[in-house]
Coordinates of C-alpha atoms and ligand atoms in Angstrom, one line a residue:
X6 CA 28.6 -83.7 34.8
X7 CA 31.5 -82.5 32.8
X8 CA 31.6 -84.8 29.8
X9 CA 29.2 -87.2 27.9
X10 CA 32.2 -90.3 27.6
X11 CA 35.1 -90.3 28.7
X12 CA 37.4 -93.1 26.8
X13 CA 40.5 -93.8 29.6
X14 CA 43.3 -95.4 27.0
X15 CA 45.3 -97.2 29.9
X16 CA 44.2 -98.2 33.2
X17 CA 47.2 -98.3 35.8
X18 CA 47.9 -96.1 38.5
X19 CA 47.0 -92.9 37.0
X20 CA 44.3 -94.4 34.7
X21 CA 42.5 -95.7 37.3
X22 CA 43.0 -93.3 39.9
X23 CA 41.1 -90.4 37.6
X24 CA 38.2 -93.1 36.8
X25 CA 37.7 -93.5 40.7
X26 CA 37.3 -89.3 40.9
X27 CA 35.3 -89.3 37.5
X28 CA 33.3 -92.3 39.2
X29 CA 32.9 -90.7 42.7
X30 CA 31.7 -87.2 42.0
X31 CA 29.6 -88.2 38.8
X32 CA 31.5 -86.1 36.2
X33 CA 30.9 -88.3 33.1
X34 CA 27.7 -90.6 31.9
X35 CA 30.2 -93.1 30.5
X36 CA 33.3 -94.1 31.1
X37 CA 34.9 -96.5 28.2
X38 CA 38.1 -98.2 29.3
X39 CA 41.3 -99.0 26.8
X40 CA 44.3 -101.4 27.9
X41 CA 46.9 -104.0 26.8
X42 CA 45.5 -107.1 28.4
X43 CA 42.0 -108.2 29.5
X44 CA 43.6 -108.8 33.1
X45 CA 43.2 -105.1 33.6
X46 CA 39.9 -104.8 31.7
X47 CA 38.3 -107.4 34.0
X48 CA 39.8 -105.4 36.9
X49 CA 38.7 -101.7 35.4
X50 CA 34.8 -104.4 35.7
X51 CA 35.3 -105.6 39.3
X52 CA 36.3 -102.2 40.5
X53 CA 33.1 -100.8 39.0
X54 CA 35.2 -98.4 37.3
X55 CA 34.6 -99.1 33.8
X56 CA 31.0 -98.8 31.7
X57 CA 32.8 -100.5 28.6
X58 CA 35.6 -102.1 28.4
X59 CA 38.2 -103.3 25.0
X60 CA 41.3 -104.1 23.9
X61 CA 40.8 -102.0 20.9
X62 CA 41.7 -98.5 22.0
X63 CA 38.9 -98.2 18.3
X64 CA 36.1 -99.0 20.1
X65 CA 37.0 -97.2 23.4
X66 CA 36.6 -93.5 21.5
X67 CA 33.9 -94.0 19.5
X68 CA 31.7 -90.8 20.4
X69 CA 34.2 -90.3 23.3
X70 CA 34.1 -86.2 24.0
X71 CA 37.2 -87.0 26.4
X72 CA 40.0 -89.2 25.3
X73 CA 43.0 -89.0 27.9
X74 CA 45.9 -91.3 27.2
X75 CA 47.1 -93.1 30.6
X76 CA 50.1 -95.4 29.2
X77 CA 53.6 -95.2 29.0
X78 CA 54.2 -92.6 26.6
X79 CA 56.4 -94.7 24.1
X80 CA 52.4 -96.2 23.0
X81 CA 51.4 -92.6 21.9
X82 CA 52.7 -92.3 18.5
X83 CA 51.0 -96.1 17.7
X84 CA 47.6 -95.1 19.7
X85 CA 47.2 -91.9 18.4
X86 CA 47.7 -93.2 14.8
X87 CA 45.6 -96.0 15.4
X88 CA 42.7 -94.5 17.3
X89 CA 42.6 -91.1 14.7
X90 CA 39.9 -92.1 12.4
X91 CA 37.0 -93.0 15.1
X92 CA 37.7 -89.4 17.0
X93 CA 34.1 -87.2 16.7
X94 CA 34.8 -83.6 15.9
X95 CA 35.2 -81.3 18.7
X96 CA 36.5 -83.9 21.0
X97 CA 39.4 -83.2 23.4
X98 CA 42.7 -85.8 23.8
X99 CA 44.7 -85.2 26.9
X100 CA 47.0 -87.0 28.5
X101 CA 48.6 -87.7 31.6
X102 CA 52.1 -88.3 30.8
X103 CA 55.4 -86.7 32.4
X104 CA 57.3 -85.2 29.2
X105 CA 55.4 -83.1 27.4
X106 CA 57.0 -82.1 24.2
X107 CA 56.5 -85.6 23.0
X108 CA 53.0 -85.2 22.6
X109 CA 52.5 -82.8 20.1
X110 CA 54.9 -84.7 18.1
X111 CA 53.6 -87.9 18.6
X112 CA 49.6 -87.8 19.1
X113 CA 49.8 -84.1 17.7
X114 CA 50.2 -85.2 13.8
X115 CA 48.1 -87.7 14.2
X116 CA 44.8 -86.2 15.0
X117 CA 42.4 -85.0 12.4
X118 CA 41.2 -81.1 11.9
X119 CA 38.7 -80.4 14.7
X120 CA 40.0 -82.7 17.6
X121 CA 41.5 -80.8 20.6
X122 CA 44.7 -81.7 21.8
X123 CA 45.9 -80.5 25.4
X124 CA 48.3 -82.0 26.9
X125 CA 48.6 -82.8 31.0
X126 CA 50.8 -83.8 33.3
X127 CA 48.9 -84.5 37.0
X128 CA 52.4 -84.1 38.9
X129 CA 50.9 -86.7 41.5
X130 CA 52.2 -89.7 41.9
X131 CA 53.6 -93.5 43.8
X132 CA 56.2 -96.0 43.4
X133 CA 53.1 -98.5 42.7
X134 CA 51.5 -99.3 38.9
X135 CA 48.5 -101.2 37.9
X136 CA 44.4 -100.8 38.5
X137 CA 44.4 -101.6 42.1
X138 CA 47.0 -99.0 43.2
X139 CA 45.0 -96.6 41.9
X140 CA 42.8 -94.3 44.7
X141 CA 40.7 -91.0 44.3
X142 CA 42.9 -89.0 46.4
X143 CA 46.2 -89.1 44.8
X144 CA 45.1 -86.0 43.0
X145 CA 44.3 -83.7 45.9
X146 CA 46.6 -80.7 46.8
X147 CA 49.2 -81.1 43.7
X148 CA 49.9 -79.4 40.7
X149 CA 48.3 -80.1 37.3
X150 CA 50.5 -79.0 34.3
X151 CA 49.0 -78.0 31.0
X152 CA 50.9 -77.6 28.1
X153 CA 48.6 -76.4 25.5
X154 CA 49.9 -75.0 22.1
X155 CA 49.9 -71.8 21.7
X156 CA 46.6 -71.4 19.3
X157 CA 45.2 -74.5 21.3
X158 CA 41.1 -74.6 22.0
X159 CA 40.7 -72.1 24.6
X160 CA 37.4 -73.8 25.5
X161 CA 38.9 -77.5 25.6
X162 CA 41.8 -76.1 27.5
X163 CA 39.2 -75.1 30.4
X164 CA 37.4 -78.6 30.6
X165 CA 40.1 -80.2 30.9
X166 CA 41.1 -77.7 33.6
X167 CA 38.4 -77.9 35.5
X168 CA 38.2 -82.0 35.3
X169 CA 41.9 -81.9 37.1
X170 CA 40.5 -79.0 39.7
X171 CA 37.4 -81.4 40.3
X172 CA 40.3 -83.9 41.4
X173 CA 41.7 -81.5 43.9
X174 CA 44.6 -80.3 41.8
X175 CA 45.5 -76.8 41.1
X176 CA 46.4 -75.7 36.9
X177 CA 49.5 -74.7 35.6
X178 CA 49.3 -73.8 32.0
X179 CA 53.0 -73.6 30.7
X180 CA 54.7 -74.0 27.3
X181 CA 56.3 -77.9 26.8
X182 CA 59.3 -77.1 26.5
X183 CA 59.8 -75.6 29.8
X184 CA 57.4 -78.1 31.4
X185 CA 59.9 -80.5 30.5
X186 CA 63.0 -78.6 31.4
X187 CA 61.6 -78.3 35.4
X188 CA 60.6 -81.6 35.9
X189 CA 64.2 -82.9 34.3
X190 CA 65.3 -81.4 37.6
X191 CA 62.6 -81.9 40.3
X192 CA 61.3 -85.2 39.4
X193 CA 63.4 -86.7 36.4
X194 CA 67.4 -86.3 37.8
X195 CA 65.8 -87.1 41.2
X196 CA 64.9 -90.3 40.1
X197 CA 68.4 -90.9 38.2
X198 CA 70.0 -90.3 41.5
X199 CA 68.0 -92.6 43.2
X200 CA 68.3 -95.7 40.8
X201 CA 71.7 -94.9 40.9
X202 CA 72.8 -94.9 44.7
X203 CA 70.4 -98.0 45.2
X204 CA 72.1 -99.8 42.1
X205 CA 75.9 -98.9 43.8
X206 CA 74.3 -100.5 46.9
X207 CA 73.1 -103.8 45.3
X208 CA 76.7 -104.2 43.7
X209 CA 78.1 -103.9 47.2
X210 CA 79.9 -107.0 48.7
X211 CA 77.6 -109.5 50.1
X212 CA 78.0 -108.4 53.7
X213 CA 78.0 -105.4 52.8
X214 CA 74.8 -105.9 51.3
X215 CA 73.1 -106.8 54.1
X216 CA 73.9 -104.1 56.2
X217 CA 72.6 -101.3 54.0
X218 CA 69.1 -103.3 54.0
X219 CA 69.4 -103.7 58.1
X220 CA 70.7 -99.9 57.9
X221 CA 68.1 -98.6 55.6
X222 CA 66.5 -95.8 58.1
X223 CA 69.9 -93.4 57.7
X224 CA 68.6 -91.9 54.9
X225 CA 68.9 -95.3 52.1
X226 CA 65.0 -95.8 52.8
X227 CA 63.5 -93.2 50.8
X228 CA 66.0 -93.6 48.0
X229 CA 64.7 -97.0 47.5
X230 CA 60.9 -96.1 47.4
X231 CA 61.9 -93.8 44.3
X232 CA 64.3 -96.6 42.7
X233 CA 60.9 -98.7 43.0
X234 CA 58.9 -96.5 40.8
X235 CA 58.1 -98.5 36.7
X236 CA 60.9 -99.7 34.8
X237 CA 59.3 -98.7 31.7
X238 CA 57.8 -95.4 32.7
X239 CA 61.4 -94.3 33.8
X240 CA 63.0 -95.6 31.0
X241 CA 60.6 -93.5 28.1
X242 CA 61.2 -90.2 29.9
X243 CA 64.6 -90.6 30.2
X244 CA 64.6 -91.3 26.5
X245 CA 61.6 -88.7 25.4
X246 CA 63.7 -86.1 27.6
X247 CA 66.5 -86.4 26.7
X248 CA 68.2 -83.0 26.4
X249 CA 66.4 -81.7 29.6
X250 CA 67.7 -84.7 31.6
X251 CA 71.2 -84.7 30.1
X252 CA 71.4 -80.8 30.4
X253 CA 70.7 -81.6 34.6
X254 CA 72.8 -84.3 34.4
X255 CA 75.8 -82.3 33.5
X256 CA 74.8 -79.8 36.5
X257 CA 74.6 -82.3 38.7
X258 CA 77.9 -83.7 38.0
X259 CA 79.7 -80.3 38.2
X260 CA 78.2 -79.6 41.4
X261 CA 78.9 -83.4 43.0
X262 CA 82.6 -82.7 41.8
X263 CA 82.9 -79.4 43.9
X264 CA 81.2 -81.1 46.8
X265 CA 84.0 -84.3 46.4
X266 CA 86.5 -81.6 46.5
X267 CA 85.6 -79.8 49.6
X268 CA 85.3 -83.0 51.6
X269 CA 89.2 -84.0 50.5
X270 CA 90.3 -80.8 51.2
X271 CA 88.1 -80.5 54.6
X272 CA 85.9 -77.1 53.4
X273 CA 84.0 -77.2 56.7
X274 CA 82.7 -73.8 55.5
X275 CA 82.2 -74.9 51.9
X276 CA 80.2 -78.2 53.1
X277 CA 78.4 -76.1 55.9
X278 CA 77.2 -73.3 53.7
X279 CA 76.0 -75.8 51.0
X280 CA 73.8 -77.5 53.4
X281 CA 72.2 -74.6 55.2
X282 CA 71.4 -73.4 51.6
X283 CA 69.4 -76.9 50.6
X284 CA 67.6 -76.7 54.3
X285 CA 66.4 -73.8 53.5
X286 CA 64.9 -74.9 50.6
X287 CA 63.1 -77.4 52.0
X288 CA 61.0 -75.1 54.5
X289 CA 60.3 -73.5 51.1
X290 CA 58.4 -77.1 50.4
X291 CA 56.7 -77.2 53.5
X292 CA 55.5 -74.0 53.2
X293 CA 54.1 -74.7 50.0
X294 CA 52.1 -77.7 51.4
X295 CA 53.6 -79.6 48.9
X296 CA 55.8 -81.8 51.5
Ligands
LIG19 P1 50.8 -98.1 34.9 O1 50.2 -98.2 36.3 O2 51.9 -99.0 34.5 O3 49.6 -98.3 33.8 C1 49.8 -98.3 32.4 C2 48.6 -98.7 31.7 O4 48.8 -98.5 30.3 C3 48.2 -100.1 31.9 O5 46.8 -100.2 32.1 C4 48.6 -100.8 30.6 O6 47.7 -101.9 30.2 C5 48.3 -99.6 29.6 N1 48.9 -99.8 28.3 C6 50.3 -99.9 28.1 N2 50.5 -99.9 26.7 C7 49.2 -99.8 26.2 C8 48.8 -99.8 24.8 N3 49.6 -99.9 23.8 N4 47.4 -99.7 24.6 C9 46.5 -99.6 25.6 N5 46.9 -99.6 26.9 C10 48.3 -99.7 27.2 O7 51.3 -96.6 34.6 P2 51.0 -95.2 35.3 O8 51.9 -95.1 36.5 O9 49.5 -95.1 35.5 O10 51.5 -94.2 34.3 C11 50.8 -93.9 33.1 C12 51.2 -92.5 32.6 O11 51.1 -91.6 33.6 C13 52.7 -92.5 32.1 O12 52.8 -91.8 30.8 C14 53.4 -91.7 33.1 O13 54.5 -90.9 32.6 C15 52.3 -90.8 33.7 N6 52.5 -90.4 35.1 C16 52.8 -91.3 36.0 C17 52.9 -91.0 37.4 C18 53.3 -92.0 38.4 O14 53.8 -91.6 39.5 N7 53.1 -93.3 38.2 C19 52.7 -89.6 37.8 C20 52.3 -88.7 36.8 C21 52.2 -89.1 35.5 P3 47.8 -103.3 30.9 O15 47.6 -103.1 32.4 O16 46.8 -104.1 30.3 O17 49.2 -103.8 30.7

């Protein structure tokens, strides 16, 4: 058992997911569950996931020794503020969320003198949200991202390490800054692209339409799955990243543009090289089991 009570503020995919490995392999006595709507607490209940339940993310922390935020990270600011003056000293507030910076602005000033902060990032993930979606495994053979400050808890800092290894993950401890400058390029412009070819598709000619649906196989298919992915998850890191995801943005464009101007002027070669370079990389995920 790693910790007394673990108070889980937000229950979806990721939320949920942890419970069911904190569940499974026994690694708290309690586990207190926080969300927006009682939908989701009677779920967190049925699942047998949840010990308590409440609305009141208040009454989810009281004597918590864990408290990992699982919403969308534009709640922080108002969950941190709201949930400071029940925190017991010495407990530890993670998180889950995929920008990083963010929460030592927003949930960093808002916790009192001998609360923990260390900040997460389980890169794991699906196109799906809510309770149900959640499953134990999600967790097993990816990366977990810490992004502690610098004179952060050491001791803190290695529970919440080994909860995420207990979940089959491997640690990363990185500053926030640079956490959120790679994933602006391997998860966050990614996504961009995605939402964007599948949003010139859907405004397509009718007909047209149609056939990229029937069609979908050449290569479409898998940008939709990632065009699927929250709304309002994608919309706060694209706004709590900003700089990161602008800065890849620009990259992006430059390199798109050269590509655009080797297929007018026919660069066989150009075209050629570029793909044999991106192949390449690809082995490289393979290799690193992370395909
Ligand atoms: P999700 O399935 O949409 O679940 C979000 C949960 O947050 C819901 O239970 C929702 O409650 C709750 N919530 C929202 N606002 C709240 C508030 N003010 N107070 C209490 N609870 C609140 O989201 P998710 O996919 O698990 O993502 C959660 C976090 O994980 C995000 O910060 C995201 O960046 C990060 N993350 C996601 C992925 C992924 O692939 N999905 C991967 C890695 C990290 P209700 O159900 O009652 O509305």
């Amino acid at each position: 058992m790693l910790f007394e009570r673990i108070a889980l503020i937000g229950f979806g995919l990721i939320g949920s997911s942890l419970a069911r490995v904190v569940r499974r392999d026994g690694l708290a006595r309690h586990i207190a569950v926080c969300a927006r709507t009682r939908q989701t607490l009677d779920t967190a209940v049925k699942l047998g996931l949840a010990d308590s339940v409440s609305l009141d993310c208040l009454d989810a922390v009281e004597g918590a020794d864990l408290v990992m935020l699982c919403t969308p990270l534009s709640a922080y600011g108002e969950i941190a503020a709201a949930m400071a003056p029940r925190l017991k000293k010495g407990c530890i507030v993670s998180d889950v969320g995929s920008v990083k910076q963010v929460v030592l602005s927003d949930v960093g000033e808002h916790l009192p003198d001998g609360v923990h902060l260390v900040p997460g990032h389980p890169v794991a993930g699906t196109e799906h949200s809510g309770p149900e979606a959640g499953f134990a495994e999600l967790f097993e053979g990816r990366w977990c991202i810490l992004t502690p400050a610098a004179d952060a808890d050491q001791g803190a800092v290695d529970r919440v390490a080994e909860l995420w290894r207990r979940a089959g993950m491997m640690i990363e401890v990185m500053d926030a800054p640079h956490h959120d400058q790679v994933l602006a390029i391997t998860s966050h412009l990614p996504h961009l692209i995605a939402y964007t070819i599948v949003g010139t598709a859907t405004d397509l000619e009718e007909d047209l339409q149609k056939e990229v649906v029937k069609f979908a196989a050449g290569g479409f298919r898998d940008f939709t799955r990632i065009a699927a992915s929250d709304p309002v998850m994608w919309r706060d890191i694209c706004l709590t990243n900003q700089d990161a995801v602008l800065e890849m943005l620009g990259r992006f464009s430059e390199d798109l543009t050269a590509l655009r101007r080797a297929v007018r002027r026919g660069d066989g070669g150009t075209l050629e090289d570029w793909f044999a370079r991106t192949r390449a990389i690809r082995r490289g995920v393979i290799d690193a089991k992370q395909a």
